[in-house]
Amino acid sequence: MMPTKEAVLADTEHETVLVWLRRDLRLVDQAAIAAAASRGAKVVCAYVLEEHDALRPLGGASRWWLDKSLKSLRADISDLGGKLVCRRGNPETVIPALVKDSGATAIFWGRRYGQGERDIDAGLKSRFKDEGIEAESFNTTLLTEPWSYETTSGGYYKVFTPYWKAVKASYDAPDAHKAPKRLHGQGIDGDRIEDWGLHPENPDWSTGFEELWEPGETGAKRALDAFLEDGLRTYKDSRNRPDLENGTSRLSPHLSFGEISPAQIWRSVRSKISHGFKQEDSAWTFLSEVVWREFSYVLLYYNPEMGWKNYNTKFDKMPWRSNASRLELWQSGKTGYPIVDAGMRQLWHVGWMHNRVRMIVASLLTKHLLIPWQDGEDWFWDTLVDADPASNAAGWQWTAGSGADASPYFRVFNPITQGQKFDQTGGYVRKWCPELKGLPDKYLHEPWAAPADILKKAGVKLGETYPDAIIEHSKGRERALDAWEQLKEKQD
Ligand code: FAD
């Protein structure tokens, strides 16, 4: 005989479900928490600062973000009567201990897609199954699972545009999961987030971060609302303008830590479109960018080594020229190309860089300087607050030419004309390279072309107050094309 609904509820009334939060640090539209709460169970939320050989340690800027995000979540959970139980160590031992200490009969989590993470999660799932503990995973970070869309000939999408068309034509965000009404966990031992040393000290290089960011679910919602109000209308045109404050949404770190779900974004934007939003084109362009993130996860899921190995293995024979001192000049924003230096300094000061400028700096590194894209990916991993295993690898491989649906290697961005075209007002370069502030717009992106009297008047001494160009553009371009030819010959 089937048990009645009341009997099932009575059965689970005192059951405890542990929800293991990872890159989904929020309470609203969080499928794992919602599933636990809907059973009428006691819901205990936990976060583990994972230490495991198969996992890439978080970079410095991400650690800064995580610190604030966890503290914000801790406060939100406490408002609902619960406790965010924090522990650190190997998840293969810490998670079973947490299940035991909380008395949970079930554990839920949101899925993740890197190979190391998948292996750990699969191992735990099978262990819990053997022990009679229910372990279930949910989609908490993507619009759709990486395996949801297949091309007509079978297999995953390797080209963005048809993938985007497929998603646009068929995706409909389900209703949002409500936040839980009550949470538990008081009395379970955990670490103090303050003791994890996530915030940098001696020196504290993060002071510029505070001005720009509000990590946490409230900050994410605020960023979305502000963008819908101010930025969405003009996004199609302004998204390539690094000199504009609100040209893009700056939602990337919030998405990366899962403080907002992509479905929440999708619903808000779609609802505007359904209500006759005039700049519909702009709204769809924005959603297509959100789907670039999904596409990157498709690529990562099917190519788990994408973070360090060429997607296109032809590039294994690329005649790279590793060069530590040139890499350092690039990292510290001293290449002598103003748009590149502005980008690298923005990254260092606020932990974020505009997308157009990411492409320009990545192109200079991998093409003009012929430095392996992995070195740039590593630097971004350490310094970006939105450092993301899928989007960072996909972005680097796209620019370097080795990725799926990549920009061809022979497309070498010209850092002078890119600067002139996208930072027309010069506001971006003047903000991040103040030593060039006095130069007229005409010379701002190529200071070496300015006559001596203009340089003098602007207080610029090339090689002293501002570096000489690290490599002449036409020479860098030629060298890159030459390397490309060599690579092609090696294939023949
Ligand atoms: P918006 O323009 O407002 O876009 C909205 C959202 O769409 C973003 O928050 C992001 O989640 C997603 N998105 C937009 N563009 C892309 C894109 N090209 N690829 C994937 N997702 C996108 N993005 C990261 O989130 N983490 C990274 O580590 C990362 N590394 C990158 C490295 C390189 C070399 C390049 C070229 C791009 C990289 N990107 C990365 C993609 C992109 O630059 C950022 O997502 C974007 O600049 C974030 O700013 P925003 O939130 O204002 O974007």
Coordinates of C-alpha atoms and ligand atoms in Angstrom, one line a residue:
M1 CA 0.0 0.0 0.0
M2 CA 1.3 3.5 -0.9
P3 CA 2.0 5.6 2.3
T4 CA -0.2 8.7 2.6
K5 CA 1.3 12.1 2.0
E6 CA 0.9 12.9 5.7
A7 CA 2.8 9.7 6.6
V8 CA 5.7 10.6 4.3
L9 CA 5.8 14.1 5.8
A10 CA 5.8 12.7 9.4
D11 CA 8.6 10.4 8.4
T12 CA 10.8 13.1 7.1
E13 CA 9.8 15.7 9.6
H14 CA 12.9 15.3 11.6
E15 CA 15.1 14.1 8.8
T16 CA 18.2 16.3 8.2
V17 CA 19.5 17.0 4.7
L18 CA 23.0 18.4 4.4
V19 CA 23.4 20.8 1.5
W20 CA 27.0 21.1 0.3
L21 CA 27.4 24.6 -1.3
R22 CA 30.2 25.1 -3.8
R23 CA 30.0 27.7 -6.6
D24 CA 26.3 28.3 -5.9
L25 CA 26.5 30.6 -2.8
R26 CA 22.9 31.8 -2.6
L27 CA 19.5 31.0 -1.1
V28 CA 17.1 32.0 -3.9
D29 CA 16.7 29.8 -6.9
Q30 CA 19.1 27.2 -5.4
A31 CA 17.7 23.9 -6.5
A32 CA 19.6 21.8 -3.9
I33 CA 18.4 23.8 -1.0
A34 CA 14.9 24.0 -2.4
A35 CA 14.7 20.3 -2.9
A36 CA 15.8 19.7 0.7
A37 CA 13.4 22.3 2.1
S38 CA 10.5 20.9 0.1
R39 CA 10.8 17.6 2.0
G40 CA 10.1 19.4 5.2
A41 CA 13.5 18.3 6.4
K42 CA 15.9 20.2 8.6
V43 CA 18.3 21.8 6.1
V44 CA 21.9 22.3 7.1
C45 CA 24.2 24.3 4.7
A46 CA 27.9 23.6 4.6
Y47 CA 30.9 25.0 2.7
V48 CA 34.2 23.3 2.4
L49 CA 37.4 25.0 1.5
E50 CA 38.7 22.1 -0.5
E51 CA 42.3 20.9 -0.4
H52 CA 42.8 18.1 -2.9
D53 CA 45.5 17.3 -5.5
A54 CA 42.9 17.0 -8.2
L55 CA 41.6 20.5 -7.7
R56 CA 43.2 23.8 -8.8
P57 CA 43.6 26.1 -5.8
L58 CA 41.7 29.3 -6.0
G59 CA 43.6 32.4 -7.1
G60 CA 44.2 35.4 -4.8
A61 CA 41.4 37.6 -6.2
S62 CA 38.9 34.7 -6.0
R63 CA 39.9 34.1 -2.4
W64 CA 39.2 37.7 -1.6
W65 CA 35.8 37.4 -3.2
L66 CA 35.0 34.1 -1.5
D67 CA 35.8 35.6 1.9
K68 CA 33.2 38.3 1.5
S69 CA 30.7 36.1 -0.3
L70 CA 30.7 33.4 2.5
K71 CA 30.4 36.1 5.2
S72 CA 27.3 37.5 3.4
L73 CA 25.8 34.0 3.1
R74 CA 26.6 33.3 6.7
A75 CA 24.6 36.3 7.7
D76 CA 21.7 35.4 5.4
I77 CA 21.6 31.9 6.8
S78 CA 21.7 33.1 10.3
D79 CA 18.7 35.4 9.7
L80 CA 16.8 32.2 8.9
G81 CA 17.9 30.6 12.2
G82 CA 20.6 28.4 10.7
K83 CA 24.4 28.2 10.6
L84 CA 26.7 28.0 7.6
V85 CA 29.0 25.2 8.7
C86 CA 32.5 25.8 7.3
R87 CA 35.3 23.3 7.3
R88 CA 38.5 23.0 5.3
G89 CA 40.4 20.0 4.0
N90 CA 40.1 17.0 1.7
P91 CA 36.4 16.8 0.7
E92 CA 36.6 13.0 0.7
T93 CA 37.1 13.0 4.4
V94 CA 35.5 16.3 5.4
I95 CA 32.1 15.7 3.7
P96 CA 31.5 12.2 5.3
A97 CA 32.4 13.7 8.7
L98 CA 29.9 16.5 8.1
V99 CA 27.2 14.0 7.2
K100 CA 27.9 12.2 10.4
D101 CA 28.2 15.2 12.7
S102 CA 24.9 16.7 11.3
G103 CA 23.1 13.4 11.6
A104 CA 22.0 13.8 7.9
T105 CA 20.4 11.0 6.1
A106 CA 20.7 12.7 2.8
I107 CA 23.2 15.1 1.1
F108 CA 22.4 17.3 -1.8
W109 CA 24.7 19.5 -3.9
G110 CA 24.9 21.4 -7.2
R111 CA 26.7 19.7 -10.0
R112 CA 30.1 20.9 -11.2
Y113 CA 31.8 20.1 -14.5
G114 CA 35.6 20.0 -14.2
Q115 CA 37.2 16.5 -14.2
G116 CA 38.7 16.7 -10.7
E117 CA 35.5 17.9 -9.2
R118 CA 33.4 15.3 -11.1
D119 CA 35.7 12.5 -9.9
I120 CA 35.4 13.6 -6.3
D121 CA 31.7 14.0 -6.4
A122 CA 31.2 10.6 -8.1
G123 CA 33.4 8.9 -5.5
L124 CA 31.4 10.4 -2.7
K125 CA 28.1 9.5 -4.3
S126 CA 29.0 5.9 -4.6
R127 CA 30.4 5.8 -1.1
F128 CA 27.2 7.3 0.3
K129 CA 25.1 4.9 -1.7
D130 CA 26.9 2.0 -0.1
E131 CA 26.3 3.4 3.3
G132 CA 22.5 3.9 2.7
I133 CA 22.8 7.7 2.6
E134 CA 20.9 9.4 -0.1
A135 CA 23.1 11.6 -2.3
E136 CA 21.6 13.7 -5.0
S137 CA 23.0 16.4 -7.3
F138 CA 21.2 19.3 -9.1
N139 CA 21.8 21.9 -11.7
T140 CA 22.5 25.1 -9.7
T141 CA 24.9 27.0 -11.9
L142 CA 23.9 26.7 -15.6
L143 CA 20.8 27.4 -17.7
T144 CA 21.0 23.8 -19.1
E145 CA 23.3 20.9 -18.6
P146 CA 26.3 20.7 -20.9
W147 CA 24.8 17.5 -22.5
S148 CA 21.3 19.0 -23.1
Y149 CA 21.9 20.2 -26.7
E150 CA 23.2 18.0 -29.4
T151 CA 23.9 18.9 -33.1
T152 CA 21.7 17.2 -35.7
S153 CA 24.6 14.8 -36.5
G154 CA 25.0 14.0 -32.8
G155 CA 27.7 15.1 -30.4
Y156 CA 28.1 18.5 -28.7
Y157 CA 28.2 21.9 -30.3
K158 CA 31.7 23.1 -31.2
V159 CA 30.5 26.3 -32.8
F160 CA 28.8 29.0 -30.8
T161 CA 26.3 30.5 -33.3
P162 CA 24.3 27.3 -33.9
Y163 CA 24.5 26.5 -30.2
W164 CA 23.1 30.0 -29.4
K165 CA 20.3 29.5 -32.0
A166 CA 19.3 26.2 -30.5
V167 CA 19.2 27.6 -26.9
K168 CA 17.4 30.8 -28.0
A169 CA 14.7 28.8 -29.9
S170 CA 14.0 26.3 -27.1
Y171 CA 15.1 27.4 -23.7
D172 CA 12.5 28.6 -21.2
A173 CA 13.6 29.2 -17.7
P174 CA 11.5 27.3 -15.2
D175 CA 9.9 29.1 -12.2
A176 CA 12.5 30.2 -9.7
H177 CA 13.0 28.1 -6.6
K178 CA 11.9 30.1 -3.5
A179 CA 14.4 30.8 -0.7
P180 CA 13.9 28.4 2.3
K181 CA 11.9 29.8 5.2
R182 CA 14.0 28.2 7.9
L183 CA 17.5 26.7 8.1
H184 CA 19.3 24.7 10.8
G185 CA 22.8 23.7 11.8
Q186 CA 23.3 25.5 15.1
G187 CA 25.5 23.5 17.3
I188 CA 27.5 21.8 14.6
D189 CA 31.2 22.5 14.8
G190 CA 32.8 24.6 12.0
D191 CA 35.7 26.9 11.3
R192 CA 35.5 30.7 11.5
I193 CA 35.8 32.1 8.0
E194 CA 38.1 34.8 9.5
D195 CA 40.6 32.1 10.4
W196 CA 41.0 30.9 6.8
G197 CA 43.2 33.9 5.9
L198 CA 41.3 34.5 2.6
H199 CA 41.7 38.2 2.8
P200 CA 45.2 39.3 1.7
E201 CA 47.5 40.7 4.4
N202 CA 51.0 42.1 4.4
P203 CA 50.5 43.6 2.0
D204 CA 46.7 44.0 1.5
W205 CA 46.7 44.5 -2.3
S206 CA 42.9 44.4 -2.4
T207 CA 42.0 48.0 -1.4
G208 CA 40.8 48.9 -4.9
F209 CA 38.4 45.9 -4.9
E210 CA 36.2 47.3 -2.1
E211 CA 35.2 50.4 -4.2
L212 CA 33.8 48.4 -7.0
W213 CA 32.3 45.2 -5.7
E214 CA 29.6 44.0 -3.3
P215 CA 30.1 40.2 -3.1
G216 CA 27.1 38.2 -1.9
E217 CA 23.6 37.5 -3.0
T218 CA 22.3 41.0 -2.2
G219 CA 25.1 42.6 -4.1
A220 CA 24.4 40.3 -7.1
K221 CA 20.7 41.2 -7.1
R222 CA 21.6 44.9 -6.8
A223 CA 24.1 44.6 -9.8
L224 CA 21.4 42.9 -11.9
D225 CA 18.7 45.5 -11.0
A226 CA 21.1 48.4 -11.8
F227 CA 22.1 46.9 -15.1
L228 CA 18.4 46.3 -16.1
E229 CA 17.6 49.8 -15.2
D230 CA 20.7 51.6 -16.7
G231 CA 22.7 49.3 -19.0
L232 CA 20.5 46.9 -20.9
R233 CA 19.0 49.5 -23.3
T234 CA 22.4 50.4 -24.8
Y235 CA 24.3 47.1 -24.2
K236 CA 24.5 46.2 -27.9
D237 CA 26.6 49.4 -28.6
S238 CA 28.2 50.1 -25.3
R239 CA 29.4 46.5 -24.5
N240 CA 32.6 47.2 -26.5
R241 CA 33.4 50.5 -24.7
P242 CA 35.8 50.0 -21.8
D243 CA 35.6 53.8 -21.1
L244 CA 32.0 53.5 -20.0
E245 CA 31.3 52.7 -16.4
N246 CA 28.0 50.8 -17.1
G247 CA 28.7 49.5 -20.6
T248 CA 28.4 45.9 -19.3
S249 CA 26.7 44.3 -16.3
R250 CA 29.8 43.3 -14.3
L251 CA 27.8 40.3 -13.2
S252 CA 30.7 37.9 -13.9
P253 CA 32.0 37.3 -10.4
H254 CA 28.5 37.0 -9.0
L255 CA 27.8 34.3 -11.6
S256 CA 31.1 32.7 -11.1
F257 CA 30.4 32.2 -7.4
G258 CA 26.8 31.4 -8.0
E259 CA 25.4 34.3 -6.0
I260 CA 22.9 34.7 -8.8
S261 CA 21.7 32.0 -11.2
P262 CA 21.8 32.5 -15.0
A263 CA 18.1 31.5 -15.0
Q264 CA 17.3 34.5 -12.7
I265 CA 19.0 36.7 -15.3
W266 CA 17.3 35.0 -18.2
R267 CA 13.9 35.4 -16.6
S268 CA 14.3 39.1 -15.8
V269 CA 15.5 39.9 -19.3
R270 CA 12.9 37.8 -21.0
S271 CA 10.2 39.3 -19.0
K272 CA 11.3 42.8 -20.2
I273 CA 11.2 41.5 -23.8
S274 CA 7.7 40.1 -23.3
H275 CA 6.6 43.4 -21.9
G276 CA 7.6 45.3 -25.0
F277 CA 11.1 46.4 -24.2
K278 CA 12.0 48.7 -27.0
Q279 CA 15.7 47.7 -27.3
E280 CA 14.9 44.1 -27.8
D281 CA 18.1 43.6 -29.9
S282 CA 20.2 44.8 -27.0
A283 CA 18.4 42.4 -24.6
W284 CA 19.0 39.4 -26.9
T285 CA 22.7 40.4 -27.4
F286 CA 23.1 40.4 -23.6
L287 CA 21.4 37.0 -23.3
S288 CA 23.7 35.6 -26.0
E289 CA 26.7 36.6 -23.9
V290 CA 25.3 34.8 -20.9
V291 CA 25.0 31.8 -23.3
W292 CA 28.8 32.1 -24.2
R293 CA 29.3 31.1 -20.6
E294 CA 27.1 28.0 -21.1
F295 CA 29.0 27.2 -24.3
S296 CA 32.3 27.4 -22.4
Y297 CA 30.9 24.8 -19.9
V298 CA 29.9 22.6 -22.8
L299 CA 33.5 22.7 -24.1
L300 CA 34.9 22.1 -20.6
Y301 CA 32.6 19.2 -19.9
Y302 CA 33.7 17.4 -23.1
N303 CA 37.3 18.5 -22.9
P304 CA 38.2 18.4 -19.3
E305 CA 41.9 19.3 -20.0
M306 CA 41.0 22.5 -21.8
G307 CA 42.5 24.6 -19.0
W308 CA 46.0 23.6 -19.9
K309 CA 45.9 21.6 -23.2
N310 CA 45.3 23.0 -26.7
Y311 CA 41.8 22.2 -27.8
N312 CA 43.2 22.1 -31.3
T313 CA 46.2 19.8 -30.9
K314 CA 47.8 21.3 -34.0
F315 CA 48.9 24.0 -31.7
D316 CA 51.1 21.6 -29.7
K317 CA 53.8 22.3 -32.3
M318 CA 53.5 26.1 -32.1
P319 CA 57.0 27.7 -31.8
W320 CA 56.2 29.6 -28.6
R321 CA 58.9 31.9 -27.1
S322 CA 58.5 31.7 -23.3
N323 CA 60.1 34.8 -21.8
A324 CA 59.8 35.5 -18.1
S325 CA 60.9 39.2 -18.2
R326 CA 58.5 40.0 -21.1
L327 CA 55.7 38.2 -19.3
E328 CA 56.4 40.3 -16.2
L329 CA 56.2 43.5 -18.2
W330 CA 52.8 42.4 -19.6
Q331 CA 51.6 41.4 -16.1
S332 CA 52.5 44.7 -14.6
G333 CA 51.1 46.9 -17.4
K334 CA 54.4 48.1 -18.8
T335 CA 54.2 47.0 -22.4
G336 CA 54.2 50.5 -23.8
Y337 CA 50.8 49.9 -25.5
P338 CA 48.4 52.1 -23.6
I339 CA 45.3 50.1 -24.1
V340 CA 47.1 46.9 -23.0
D341 CA 48.7 48.6 -20.0
A342 CA 45.4 50.2 -18.9
G343 CA 43.8 46.7 -19.0
M344 CA 46.5 45.0 -17.0
R345 CA 46.4 47.7 -14.4
Q346 CA 42.6 47.7 -14.2
L347 CA 42.9 43.9 -13.6
W348 CA 45.5 44.4 -10.8
H349 CA 43.6 47.2 -9.1
V350 CA 40.0 45.9 -9.2
G351 CA 40.3 42.2 -10.1
W352 CA 38.4 42.6 -13.4
M353 CA 39.0 43.7 -16.9
H354 CA 36.6 44.7 -19.7
N355 CA 36.0 41.9 -22.2
R356 CA 37.2 43.8 -25.3
V357 CA 40.5 44.6 -23.4
R358 CA 40.8 41.0 -22.3
M359 CA 40.9 40.0 -26.0
I360 CA 43.5 42.8 -26.8
V361 CA 45.9 41.9 -24.0
A362 CA 45.6 38.2 -24.7
S363 CA 46.3 38.7 -28.4
L364 CA 49.4 40.8 -27.6
L365 CA 50.7 38.1 -25.3
T366 CA 50.1 35.1 -27.5
K367 CA 50.7 36.7 -30.9
H368 CA 53.1 39.7 -30.7
L369 CA 55.1 38.1 -27.9
L370 CA 54.4 34.5 -28.7
I371 CA 54.2 33.6 -25.1
P372 CA 52.1 30.5 -24.4
W373 CA 48.4 31.2 -23.6
Q374 CA 48.7 29.1 -20.5
D375 CA 50.9 31.7 -18.9
G376 CA 48.3 34.4 -19.5
E377 CA 45.5 32.0 -18.3
D378 CA 47.4 31.4 -15.1
W379 CA 47.8 35.2 -14.4
F380 CA 44.1 35.8 -15.0
W381 CA 43.3 32.8 -12.8
D382 CA 45.2 34.5 -9.9
T383 CA 44.1 38.1 -10.5
L384 CA 40.4 37.9 -11.7
V385 CA 37.6 38.0 -9.2
D386 CA 35.5 36.2 -11.9
A387 CA 38.3 33.6 -12.6
D388 CA 36.2 30.7 -14.0
P389 CA 37.5 27.3 -15.1
A390 CA 35.4 27.2 -18.2
S391 CA 35.3 30.8 -19.4
N392 CA 38.9 31.6 -18.7
A393 CA 40.2 28.6 -20.6
A394 CA 37.8 29.2 -23.4
G395 CA 38.6 32.9 -23.6
W396 CA 42.3 32.3 -23.8
Q397 CA 42.1 29.5 -26.3
W398 CA 39.7 31.5 -28.4
T399 CA 42.1 34.5 -28.6
A400 CA 45.2 32.3 -29.0
G401 CA 43.5 30.5 -32.0
S402 CA 43.8 27.1 -30.4
G403 CA 40.2 26.9 -29.2
A404 CA 36.9 25.7 -30.5
D405 CA 35.3 28.2 -32.8
A406 CA 38.4 30.3 -32.2
S407 CA 39.5 33.6 -33.7
P408 CA 42.0 32.4 -36.4
Y409 CA 45.6 32.7 -35.3
F410 CA 46.4 35.0 -38.3
R411 CA 43.9 37.6 -36.9
V412 CA 46.4 39.7 -34.9
F413 CA 44.7 42.5 -33.0
N414 CA 46.3 45.8 -33.6
P415 CA 46.6 47.3 -30.1
I416 CA 46.8 50.9 -31.5
T417 CA 43.7 50.8 -33.7
Q418 CA 41.8 48.7 -31.2
G419 CA 42.5 51.4 -28.6
Q420 CA 41.5 54.2 -31.0
K421 CA 38.3 52.4 -32.0
F422 CA 37.0 51.2 -28.6
D423 CA 38.5 53.9 -26.3
Q424 CA 37.6 56.8 -28.5
T425 CA 37.3 59.2 -25.6
G426 CA 40.6 58.1 -24.1
G427 CA 38.8 57.9 -20.8
Y428 CA 39.9 54.3 -20.2
V429 CA 43.6 54.9 -20.8
R430 CA 43.6 58.2 -19.0
K431 CA 42.1 56.5 -15.9
W432 CA 44.5 53.6 -15.7
C433 CA 47.6 55.2 -17.2
P434 CA 47.5 58.7 -15.7
E435 CA 51.0 59.5 -16.8
L436 CA 49.6 59.8 -20.3
K437 CA 46.7 62.0 -19.3
G438 CA 48.0 65.1 -20.9
L439 CA 48.4 63.6 -24.4
P440 CA 45.9 64.7 -27.0
D441 CA 43.5 61.9 -28.1
K442 CA 45.3 61.7 -31.5
Y443 CA 48.5 60.3 -29.8
L444 CA 47.0 58.7 -26.7
H445 CA 47.2 55.1 -28.2
E446 CA 50.6 55.6 -29.9
P447 CA 52.6 58.0 -27.8
W448 CA 55.7 57.4 -29.8
A449 CA 54.1 59.0 -32.8
A450 CA 53.7 62.3 -30.9
P451 CA 56.1 65.2 -31.8
A452 CA 58.7 66.0 -29.2
D453 CA 57.0 69.3 -28.2
I454 CA 53.7 67.6 -27.6
L455 CA 55.3 64.9 -25.5
K456 CA 57.1 67.5 -23.5
K457 CA 53.9 69.6 -22.9
A458 CA 52.1 66.4 -21.7
G459 CA 55.0 65.6 -19.4
V460 CA 55.7 62.3 -21.1
K461 CA 59.3 61.0 -21.4
L462 CA 59.2 57.8 -23.3
G463 CA 61.4 55.1 -21.7
E464 CA 61.2 57.1 -18.4
T465 CA 57.7 58.2 -17.4
Y466 CA 56.1 55.7 -19.7
P467 CA 57.7 52.6 -21.3
D468 CA 58.8 52.2 -24.9
A469 CA 56.7 49.7 -26.8
I470 CA 57.8 46.1 -25.9
I471 CA 57.8 45.2 -29.6
E472 CA 57.0 47.3 -32.7
H473 CA 53.5 46.4 -33.9
S474 CA 54.4 45.5 -37.5
K475 CA 57.3 43.4 -36.3
G476 CA 55.2 41.5 -33.7
R477 CA 52.5 40.9 -36.3
E478 CA 55.1 39.6 -38.8
R479 CA 56.6 37.3 -36.2
A480 CA 53.2 35.9 -35.3
L481 CA 52.3 35.2 -38.9
D482 CA 55.7 33.6 -39.5
A483 CA 55.1 31.3 -36.5
W484 CA 51.8 30.5 -38.0
E485 CA 53.4 29.6 -41.3
Q486 CA 55.9 27.4 -39.5
L487 CA 53.1 25.6 -37.7
K488 CA 51.3 25.0 -40.9
E489 CA 54.5 23.6 -42.5
K490 CA 54.8 21.2 -39.5
Q491 CA 51.3 19.8 -40.3
D492 CA 52.1 19.3 -44.0
Ligands
FAD1 P1 28.6 41.1 -19.7 O1 29.0 41.6 -21.0 O2 27.7 42.0 -18.9 O3 28.0 39.7 -19.9 C1 27.1 39.0 -19.0 C2 27.7 37.7 -18.6 O4 27.8 36.8 -19.7 C3 29.0 37.8 -17.9 O5 28.9 38.1 -16.6 C4 29.6 36.4 -18.2 O6 29.1 35.5 -17.2 C5 29.0 36.0 -19.5 N1 29.9 36.3 -20.6 C6 30.1 37.5 -21.3 N2 31.0 37.4 -22.2 C7 31.5 36.1 -22.1 C8 32.5 35.4 -22.8 N3 33.2 35.9 -23.9 N4 32.7 34.1 -22.5 C9 32.0 33.5 -21.5 N5 31.1 34.2 -20.8 C10 30.8 35.4 -21.1 N6 34.7 35.4 -18.0 C11 34.6 34.9 -16.8 O7 33.5 34.9 -16.2 N7 35.6 34.3 -16.1 C12 36.9 34.3 -16.7 O8 37.8 33.8 -16.1 C13 37.0 34.8 -18.0 N8 38.3 34.9 -18.6 C14 38.4 35.4 -19.8 C15 39.7 35.4 -20.5 C16 39.8 35.9 -21.7 C17 41.2 35.9 -22.4 C18 38.7 36.4 -22.4 C19 38.9 37.0 -23.8 C20 37.5 36.4 -21.8 C21 37.3 35.9 -20.5 N9 36.0 35.9 -19.9 C22 35.9 35.4 -18.7 C23 34.8 36.3 -20.6 C24 34.4 37.8 -20.5 O9 35.5 38.7 -20.6 C25 33.8 38.1 -19.1 O10 32.8 37.2 -18.8 C26 33.1 39.5 -19.1 O11 34.1 40.5 -19.4 C27 32.5 39.8 -17.7 O12 32.1 41.1 -17.6 P2 30.5 41.4 -17.5 O13 29.9 40.6 -16.4 O14 30.3 42.9 -17.4 O15 29.9 40.9 -18.9

